[in-house]
Short mmCIF file of C-alpha atoms in Angstrom, two decimals:
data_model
loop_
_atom_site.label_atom_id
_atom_site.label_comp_id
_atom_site.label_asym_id
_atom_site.label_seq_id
_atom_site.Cartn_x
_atom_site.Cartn_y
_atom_site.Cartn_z
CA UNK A 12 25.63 39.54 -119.46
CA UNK A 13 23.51 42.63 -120.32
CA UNK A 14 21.35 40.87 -123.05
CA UNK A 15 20.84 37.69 -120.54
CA UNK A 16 19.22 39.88 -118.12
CA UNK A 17 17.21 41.78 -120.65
CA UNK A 18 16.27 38.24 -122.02
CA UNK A 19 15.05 37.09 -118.37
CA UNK A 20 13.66 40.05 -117.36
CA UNK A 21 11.69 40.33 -121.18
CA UNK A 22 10.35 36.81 -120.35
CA UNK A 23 9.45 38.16 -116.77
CA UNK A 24 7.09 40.22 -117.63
CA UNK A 25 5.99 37.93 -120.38
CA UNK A 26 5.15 35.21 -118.18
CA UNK A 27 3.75 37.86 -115.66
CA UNK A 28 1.38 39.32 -118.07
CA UNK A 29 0.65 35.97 -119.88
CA UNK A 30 -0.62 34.65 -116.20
CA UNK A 31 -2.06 37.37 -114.67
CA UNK A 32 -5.48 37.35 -114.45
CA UNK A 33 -7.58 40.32 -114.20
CA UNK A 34 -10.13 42.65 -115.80
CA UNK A 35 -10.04 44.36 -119.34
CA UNK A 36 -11.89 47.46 -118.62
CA UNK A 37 -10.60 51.44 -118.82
CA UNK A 38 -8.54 51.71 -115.85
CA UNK A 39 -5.60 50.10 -115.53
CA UNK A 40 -2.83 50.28 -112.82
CA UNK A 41 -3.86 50.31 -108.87
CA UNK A 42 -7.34 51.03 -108.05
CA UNK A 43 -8.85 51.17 -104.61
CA UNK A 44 -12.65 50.47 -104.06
CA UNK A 45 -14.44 52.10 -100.96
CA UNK A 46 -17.41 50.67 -99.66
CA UNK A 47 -18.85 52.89 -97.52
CA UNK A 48 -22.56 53.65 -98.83
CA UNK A 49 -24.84 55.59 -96.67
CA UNK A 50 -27.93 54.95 -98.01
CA UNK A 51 -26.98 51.47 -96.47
CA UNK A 52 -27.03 49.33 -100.11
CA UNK A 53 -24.04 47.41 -99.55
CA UNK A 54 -24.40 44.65 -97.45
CA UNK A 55 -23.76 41.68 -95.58
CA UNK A 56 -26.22 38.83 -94.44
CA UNK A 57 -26.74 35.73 -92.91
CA UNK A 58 -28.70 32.39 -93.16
CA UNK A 59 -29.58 30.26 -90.43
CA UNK A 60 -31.81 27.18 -91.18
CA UNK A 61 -33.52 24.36 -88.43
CA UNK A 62 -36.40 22.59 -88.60
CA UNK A 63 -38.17 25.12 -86.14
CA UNK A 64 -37.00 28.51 -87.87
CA UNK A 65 -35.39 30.12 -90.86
CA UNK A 66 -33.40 32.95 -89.86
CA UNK A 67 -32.06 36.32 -92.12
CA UNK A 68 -29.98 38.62 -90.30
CA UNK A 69 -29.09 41.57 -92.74
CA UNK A 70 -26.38 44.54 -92.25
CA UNK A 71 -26.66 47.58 -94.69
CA UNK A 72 -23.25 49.58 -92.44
CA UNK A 73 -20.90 47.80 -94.53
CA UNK A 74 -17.50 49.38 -94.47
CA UNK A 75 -14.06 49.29 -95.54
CA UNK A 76 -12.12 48.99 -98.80
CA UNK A 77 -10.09 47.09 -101.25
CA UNK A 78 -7.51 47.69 -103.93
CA UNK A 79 -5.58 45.39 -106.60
CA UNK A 80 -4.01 45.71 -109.90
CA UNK A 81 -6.94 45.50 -112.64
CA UNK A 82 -4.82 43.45 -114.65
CA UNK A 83 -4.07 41.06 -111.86
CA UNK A 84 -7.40 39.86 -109.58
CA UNK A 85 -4.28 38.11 -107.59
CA UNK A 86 -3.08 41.70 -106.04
CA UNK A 87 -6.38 42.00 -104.26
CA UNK A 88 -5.81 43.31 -100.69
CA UNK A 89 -8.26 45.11 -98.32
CA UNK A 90 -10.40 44.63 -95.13
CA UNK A 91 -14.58 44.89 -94.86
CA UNK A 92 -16.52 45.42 -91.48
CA UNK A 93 -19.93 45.01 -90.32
CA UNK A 94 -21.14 46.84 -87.07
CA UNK A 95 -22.62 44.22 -84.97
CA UNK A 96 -25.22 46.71 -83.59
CA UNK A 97 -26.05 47.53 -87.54
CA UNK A 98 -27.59 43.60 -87.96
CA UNK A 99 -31.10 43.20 -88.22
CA UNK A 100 -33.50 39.99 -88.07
CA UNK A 101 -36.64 41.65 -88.19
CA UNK A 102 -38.08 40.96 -84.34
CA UNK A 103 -36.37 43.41 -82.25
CA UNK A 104 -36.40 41.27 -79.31
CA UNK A 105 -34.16 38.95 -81.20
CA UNK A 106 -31.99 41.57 -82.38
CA UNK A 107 -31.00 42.57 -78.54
CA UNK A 108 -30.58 38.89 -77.33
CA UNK A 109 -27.79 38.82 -80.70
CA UNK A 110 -25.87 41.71 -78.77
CA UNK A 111 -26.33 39.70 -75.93
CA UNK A 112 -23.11 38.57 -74.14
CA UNK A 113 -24.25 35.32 -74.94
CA UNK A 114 -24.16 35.53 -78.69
CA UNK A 115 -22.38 38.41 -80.56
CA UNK A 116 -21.23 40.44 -77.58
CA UNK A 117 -21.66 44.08 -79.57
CA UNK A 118 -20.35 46.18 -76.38
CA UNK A 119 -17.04 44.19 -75.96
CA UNK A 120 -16.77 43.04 -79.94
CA UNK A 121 -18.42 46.05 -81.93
CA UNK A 122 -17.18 44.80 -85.08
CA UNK A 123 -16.90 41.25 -87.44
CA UNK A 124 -14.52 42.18 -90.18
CA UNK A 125 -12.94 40.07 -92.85
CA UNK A 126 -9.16 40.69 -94.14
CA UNK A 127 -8.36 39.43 -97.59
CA UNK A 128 -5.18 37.52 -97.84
CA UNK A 129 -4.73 36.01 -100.77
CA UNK A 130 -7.05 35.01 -103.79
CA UNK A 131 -6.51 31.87 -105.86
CA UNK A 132 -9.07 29.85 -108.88
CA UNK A 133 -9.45 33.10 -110.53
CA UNK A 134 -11.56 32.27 -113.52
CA UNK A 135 -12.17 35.26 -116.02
CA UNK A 136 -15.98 34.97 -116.61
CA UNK A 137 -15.79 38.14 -118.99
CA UNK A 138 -14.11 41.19 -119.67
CA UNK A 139 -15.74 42.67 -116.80
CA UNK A 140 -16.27 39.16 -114.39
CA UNK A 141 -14.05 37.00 -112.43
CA UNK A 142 -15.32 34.63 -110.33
CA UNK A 143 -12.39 33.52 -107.61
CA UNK A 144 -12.07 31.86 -103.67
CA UNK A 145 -10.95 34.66 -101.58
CA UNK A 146 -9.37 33.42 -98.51
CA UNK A 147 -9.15 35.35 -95.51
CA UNK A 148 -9.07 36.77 -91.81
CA UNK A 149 -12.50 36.68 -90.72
CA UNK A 150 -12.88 37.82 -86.99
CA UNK A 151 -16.39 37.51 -85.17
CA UNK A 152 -16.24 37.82 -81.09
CA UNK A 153 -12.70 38.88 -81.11
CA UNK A 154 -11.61 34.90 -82.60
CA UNK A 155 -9.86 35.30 -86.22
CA UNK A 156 -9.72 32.42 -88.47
CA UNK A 157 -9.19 31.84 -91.67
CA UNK A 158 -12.18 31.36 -94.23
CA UNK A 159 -12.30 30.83 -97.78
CA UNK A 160 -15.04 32.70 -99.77
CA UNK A 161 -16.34 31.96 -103.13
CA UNK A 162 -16.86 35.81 -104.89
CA UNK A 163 -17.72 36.68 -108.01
CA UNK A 164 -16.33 40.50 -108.80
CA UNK A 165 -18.07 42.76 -111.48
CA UNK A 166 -16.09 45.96 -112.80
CA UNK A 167 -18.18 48.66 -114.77
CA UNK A 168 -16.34 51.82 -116.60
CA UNK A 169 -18.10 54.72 -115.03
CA UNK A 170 -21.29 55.53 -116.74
CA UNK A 171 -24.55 57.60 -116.61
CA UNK A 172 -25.75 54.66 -115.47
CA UNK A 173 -22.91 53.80 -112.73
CA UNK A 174 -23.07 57.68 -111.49
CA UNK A 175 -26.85 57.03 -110.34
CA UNK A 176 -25.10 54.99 -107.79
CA UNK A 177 -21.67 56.56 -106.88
CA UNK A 178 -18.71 58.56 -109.12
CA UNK A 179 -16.20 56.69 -110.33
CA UNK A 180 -15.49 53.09 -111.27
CA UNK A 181 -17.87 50.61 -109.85
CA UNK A 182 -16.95 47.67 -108.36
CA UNK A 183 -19.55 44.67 -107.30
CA UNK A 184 -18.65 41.97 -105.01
CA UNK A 185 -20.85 39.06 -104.17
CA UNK A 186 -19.00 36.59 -102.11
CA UNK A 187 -20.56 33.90 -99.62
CA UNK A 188 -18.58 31.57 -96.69
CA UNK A 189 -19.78 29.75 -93.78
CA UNK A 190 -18.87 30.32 -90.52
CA UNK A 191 -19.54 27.64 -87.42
CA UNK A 192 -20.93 28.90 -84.57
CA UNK A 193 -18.54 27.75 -81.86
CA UNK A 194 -15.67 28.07 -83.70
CA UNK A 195 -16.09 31.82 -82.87
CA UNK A 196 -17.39 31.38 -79.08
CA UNK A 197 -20.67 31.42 -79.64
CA UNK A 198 -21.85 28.67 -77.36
CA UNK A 199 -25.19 28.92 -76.48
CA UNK A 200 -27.68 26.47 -75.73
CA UNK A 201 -29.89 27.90 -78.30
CA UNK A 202 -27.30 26.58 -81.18
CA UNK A 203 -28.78 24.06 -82.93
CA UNK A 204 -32.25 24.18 -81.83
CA UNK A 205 -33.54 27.65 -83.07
CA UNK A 206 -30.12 28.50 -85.01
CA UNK A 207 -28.18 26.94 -86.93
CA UNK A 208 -24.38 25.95 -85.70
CA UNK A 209 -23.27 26.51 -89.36
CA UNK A 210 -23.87 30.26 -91.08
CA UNK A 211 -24.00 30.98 -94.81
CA UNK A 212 -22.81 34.41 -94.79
CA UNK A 213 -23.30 36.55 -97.60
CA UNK A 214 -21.55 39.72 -99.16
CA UNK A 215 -23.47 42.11 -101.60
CA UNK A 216 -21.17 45.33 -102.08
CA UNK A 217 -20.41 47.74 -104.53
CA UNK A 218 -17.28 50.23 -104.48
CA UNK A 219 -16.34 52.85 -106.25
CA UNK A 220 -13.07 54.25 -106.96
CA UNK A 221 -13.79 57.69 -106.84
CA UNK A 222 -11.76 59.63 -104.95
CA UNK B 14 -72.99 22.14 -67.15
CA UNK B 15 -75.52 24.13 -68.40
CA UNK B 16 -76.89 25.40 -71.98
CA UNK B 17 -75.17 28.98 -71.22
CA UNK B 18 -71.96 26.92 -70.50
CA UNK B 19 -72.19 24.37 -73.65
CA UNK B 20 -72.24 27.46 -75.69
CA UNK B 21 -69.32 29.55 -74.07
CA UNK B 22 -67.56 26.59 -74.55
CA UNK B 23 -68.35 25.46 -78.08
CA UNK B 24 -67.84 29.72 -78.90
CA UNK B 25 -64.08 29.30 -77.27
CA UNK B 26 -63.44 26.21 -79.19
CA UNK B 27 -64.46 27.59 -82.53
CA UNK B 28 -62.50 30.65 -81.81
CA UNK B 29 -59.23 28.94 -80.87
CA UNK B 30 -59.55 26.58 -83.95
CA UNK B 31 -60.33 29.71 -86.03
CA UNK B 32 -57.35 31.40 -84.99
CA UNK B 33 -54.91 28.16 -85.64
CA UNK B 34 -56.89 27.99 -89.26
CA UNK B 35 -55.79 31.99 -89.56
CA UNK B 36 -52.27 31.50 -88.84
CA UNK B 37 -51.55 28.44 -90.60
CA UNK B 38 -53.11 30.20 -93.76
CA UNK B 39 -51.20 33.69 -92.68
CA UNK B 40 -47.92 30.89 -93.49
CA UNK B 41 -48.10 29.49 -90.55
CA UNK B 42 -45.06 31.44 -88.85
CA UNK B 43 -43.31 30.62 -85.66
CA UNK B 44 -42.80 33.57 -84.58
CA UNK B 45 -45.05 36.66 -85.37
CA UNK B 46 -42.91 39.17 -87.68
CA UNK B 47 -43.11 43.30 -87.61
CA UNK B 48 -40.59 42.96 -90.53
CA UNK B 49 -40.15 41.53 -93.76
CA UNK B 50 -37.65 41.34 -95.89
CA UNK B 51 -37.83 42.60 -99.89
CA UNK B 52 -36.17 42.72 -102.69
CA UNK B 53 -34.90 45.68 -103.98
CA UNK B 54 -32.44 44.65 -106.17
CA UNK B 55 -32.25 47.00 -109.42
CA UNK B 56 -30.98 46.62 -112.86
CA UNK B 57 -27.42 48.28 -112.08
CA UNK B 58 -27.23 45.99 -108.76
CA UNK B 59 -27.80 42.93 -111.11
CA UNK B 60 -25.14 44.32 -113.78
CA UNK B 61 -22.80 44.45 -110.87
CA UNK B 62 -23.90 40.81 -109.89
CA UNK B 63 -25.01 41.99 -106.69
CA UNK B 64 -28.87 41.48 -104.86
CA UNK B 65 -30.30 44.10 -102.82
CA UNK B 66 -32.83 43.53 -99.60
CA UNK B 67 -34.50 46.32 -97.29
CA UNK B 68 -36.50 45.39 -93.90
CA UNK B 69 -39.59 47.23 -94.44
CA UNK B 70 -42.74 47.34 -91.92
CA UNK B 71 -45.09 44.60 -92.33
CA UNK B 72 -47.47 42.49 -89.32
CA UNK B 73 -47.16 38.65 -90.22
CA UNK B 74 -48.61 36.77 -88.21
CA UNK B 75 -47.25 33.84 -85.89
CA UNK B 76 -47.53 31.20 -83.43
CA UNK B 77 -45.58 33.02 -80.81
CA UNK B 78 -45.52 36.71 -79.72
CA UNK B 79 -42.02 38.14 -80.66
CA UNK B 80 -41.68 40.32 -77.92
CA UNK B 81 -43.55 42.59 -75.73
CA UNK B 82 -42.61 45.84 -76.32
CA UNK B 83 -45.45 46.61 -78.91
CA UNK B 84 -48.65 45.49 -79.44
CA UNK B 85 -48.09 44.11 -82.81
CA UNK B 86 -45.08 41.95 -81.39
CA UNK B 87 -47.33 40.66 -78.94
CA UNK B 88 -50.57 39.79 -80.90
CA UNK B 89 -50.03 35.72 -81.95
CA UNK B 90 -52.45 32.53 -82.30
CA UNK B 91 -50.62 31.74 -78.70
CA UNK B 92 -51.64 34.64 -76.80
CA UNK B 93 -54.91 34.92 -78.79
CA UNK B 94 -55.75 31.67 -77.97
CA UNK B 95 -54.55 32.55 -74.22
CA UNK B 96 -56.83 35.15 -74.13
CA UNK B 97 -59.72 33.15 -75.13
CA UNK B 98 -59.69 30.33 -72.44
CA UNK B 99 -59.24 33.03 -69.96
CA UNK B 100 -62.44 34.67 -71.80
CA UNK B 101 -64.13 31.07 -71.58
CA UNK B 102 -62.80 30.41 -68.34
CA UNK B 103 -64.43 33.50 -66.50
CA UNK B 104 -68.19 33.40 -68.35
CA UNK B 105 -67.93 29.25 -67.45
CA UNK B 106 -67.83 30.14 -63.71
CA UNK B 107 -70.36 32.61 -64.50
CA UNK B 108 -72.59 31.39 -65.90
CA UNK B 109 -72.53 28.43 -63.57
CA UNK B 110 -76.19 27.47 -61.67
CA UNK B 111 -76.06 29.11 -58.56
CA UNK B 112 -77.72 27.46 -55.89
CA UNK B 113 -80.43 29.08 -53.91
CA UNK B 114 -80.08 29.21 -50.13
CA UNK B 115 -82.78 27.15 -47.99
#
């Protein structure tokens, strides 16, 4: 009986580390990324595209963090926010009529944060690269659904290099989604004349893992 | 409508088509733009597969004001060209023949 379950649980962690997919870097174990950056590099943007106007919004007050296994991408787990009142278009006017009640609703919903869930086509791209969908909680206006983003993740061994940034482990996300307008309450008359119903929203963070 | 007149109005005419030629070589934005966006992306941002973009302070120049807080928001080919037929307008009447009284 003893040698069957040391045969089964020997093939356990065979199969576990024959199918887990994850980075071959330095670290290895649990690692937890922090985003917070105050010189306001990481960030989040959006695209919204009509025939009467191209709009960028742009957020540099990206927060939150994340933390997986390195050797499995699968174990990811962690929660980013954007301040509403952080997004810029470049006219100001514009920017106030977003906090508006009528679009984004800042004073009632501060905050849009996403909540990873669970990550699935993990495709090693290198050593350091995986490129995966990350599906998750997204909340915008105080609705949550669920959204599926397409991210590439980068991990770099601390460096000279890497320390011009941040201590520690670096990790670089770039992820994009698209969100639809009314899906979230944002019903405005304005939706589909001077913006877009459907968002491409955009991630460009980097963590580190220093503690 | 006299010489004076012909000329105020041929003077607002070329103005307000100069301004339209100015924007729509300025890019011809819809709205007029304090900010722009640019690319600061460095080399450890694209080892880390990530892009980096600042809003920095820069006029561009549009159809429509963008607001009306400062005077750069404000300045567009639509208000410009506003101004002028108000401009026009005003020397028109002016320099209208005024009748002298029996």
């Amino acid at each position: 009986m003893k040698k069957t379950l040391s045969i089964f649980a020997v093939l356990t962690i065979f199969t576990a580390t024959m199918f887990a997919q994850g980075f071959k870097v330095k670290a290895s174990g649990e690692q937890k990324f922090n985003f917070e950056d105050k010189a306001g590099r990481n960030q989040t943007s959006f695209f919204s595209t009509t025939p009467l106007e191209d709009i960028t919004g742009l957020s540099g007050g990206v927060q939150g963090s994340v933390s997986f296994n390195v050797n499995d991408i699968k174990s990811l787990k962690g929660k980013i926010l954007v301040p509403v009142s952080s997004i810029k278009t470049g006219i100001d006017l514009r920017d106030e009529h977003m906090r508006d009640a009528g679009w984004l609703d800042a004073a009632k919903y501060p905050e849009i944060t996403f909540e990873i869930k669970k990550v699935s086509d993990v495709k090693v791209a290198a050593d350091n690269k995986i490129t995966a969908k990350v599906t998750g909680n997204y909340t915008m206006k105080g609705v949550t659904k669920e959204v599926t983003a397409d991210a590439t993740l980068t991990y770099l061994d601390e460096s000279e290099q890497t320390k011009s940034r941040a201590p520690g482990d670096l990790l670089g996300v770039q992820a994009k989604f698209n969100v639809k307008l009314s899906d979230y309450g944002v019903n405005n008359k304005v939706v589909g004349q001077k913006v877009s119903e459907n968002i491409e929203v955009s991630v460009n963070i980097v963590g580190s893992n220093a503690k | 409508m006299n010489k004076l007149q012909k000329n105020v109005l041929a003077l607002g005419i070329i103005s307000i088509i100069g301004t339209f030629i100015y924007w729509y070589a300025k890019g011809a934005e819809i709205f007029t733009k304090t900010q722009i966006l640019v690319d600061n992306t460095t080399e450890l941002d694209k080892m880390l597969g990530v892009k980096n973009e600042q809003w920095v302070d820069k006029f561009v120049f549009g159809f429509f004001p963008s607001g009306m807080s400062s005077l750069m928001e404000m300045i567009s080919t639509a208000s410009i060209a506003g101004v002028i037929i108000v401009i026009t307008g005003i020397l028109f009447y002016l320099f209208r023949n005024k009748r002298k009284a029996a």
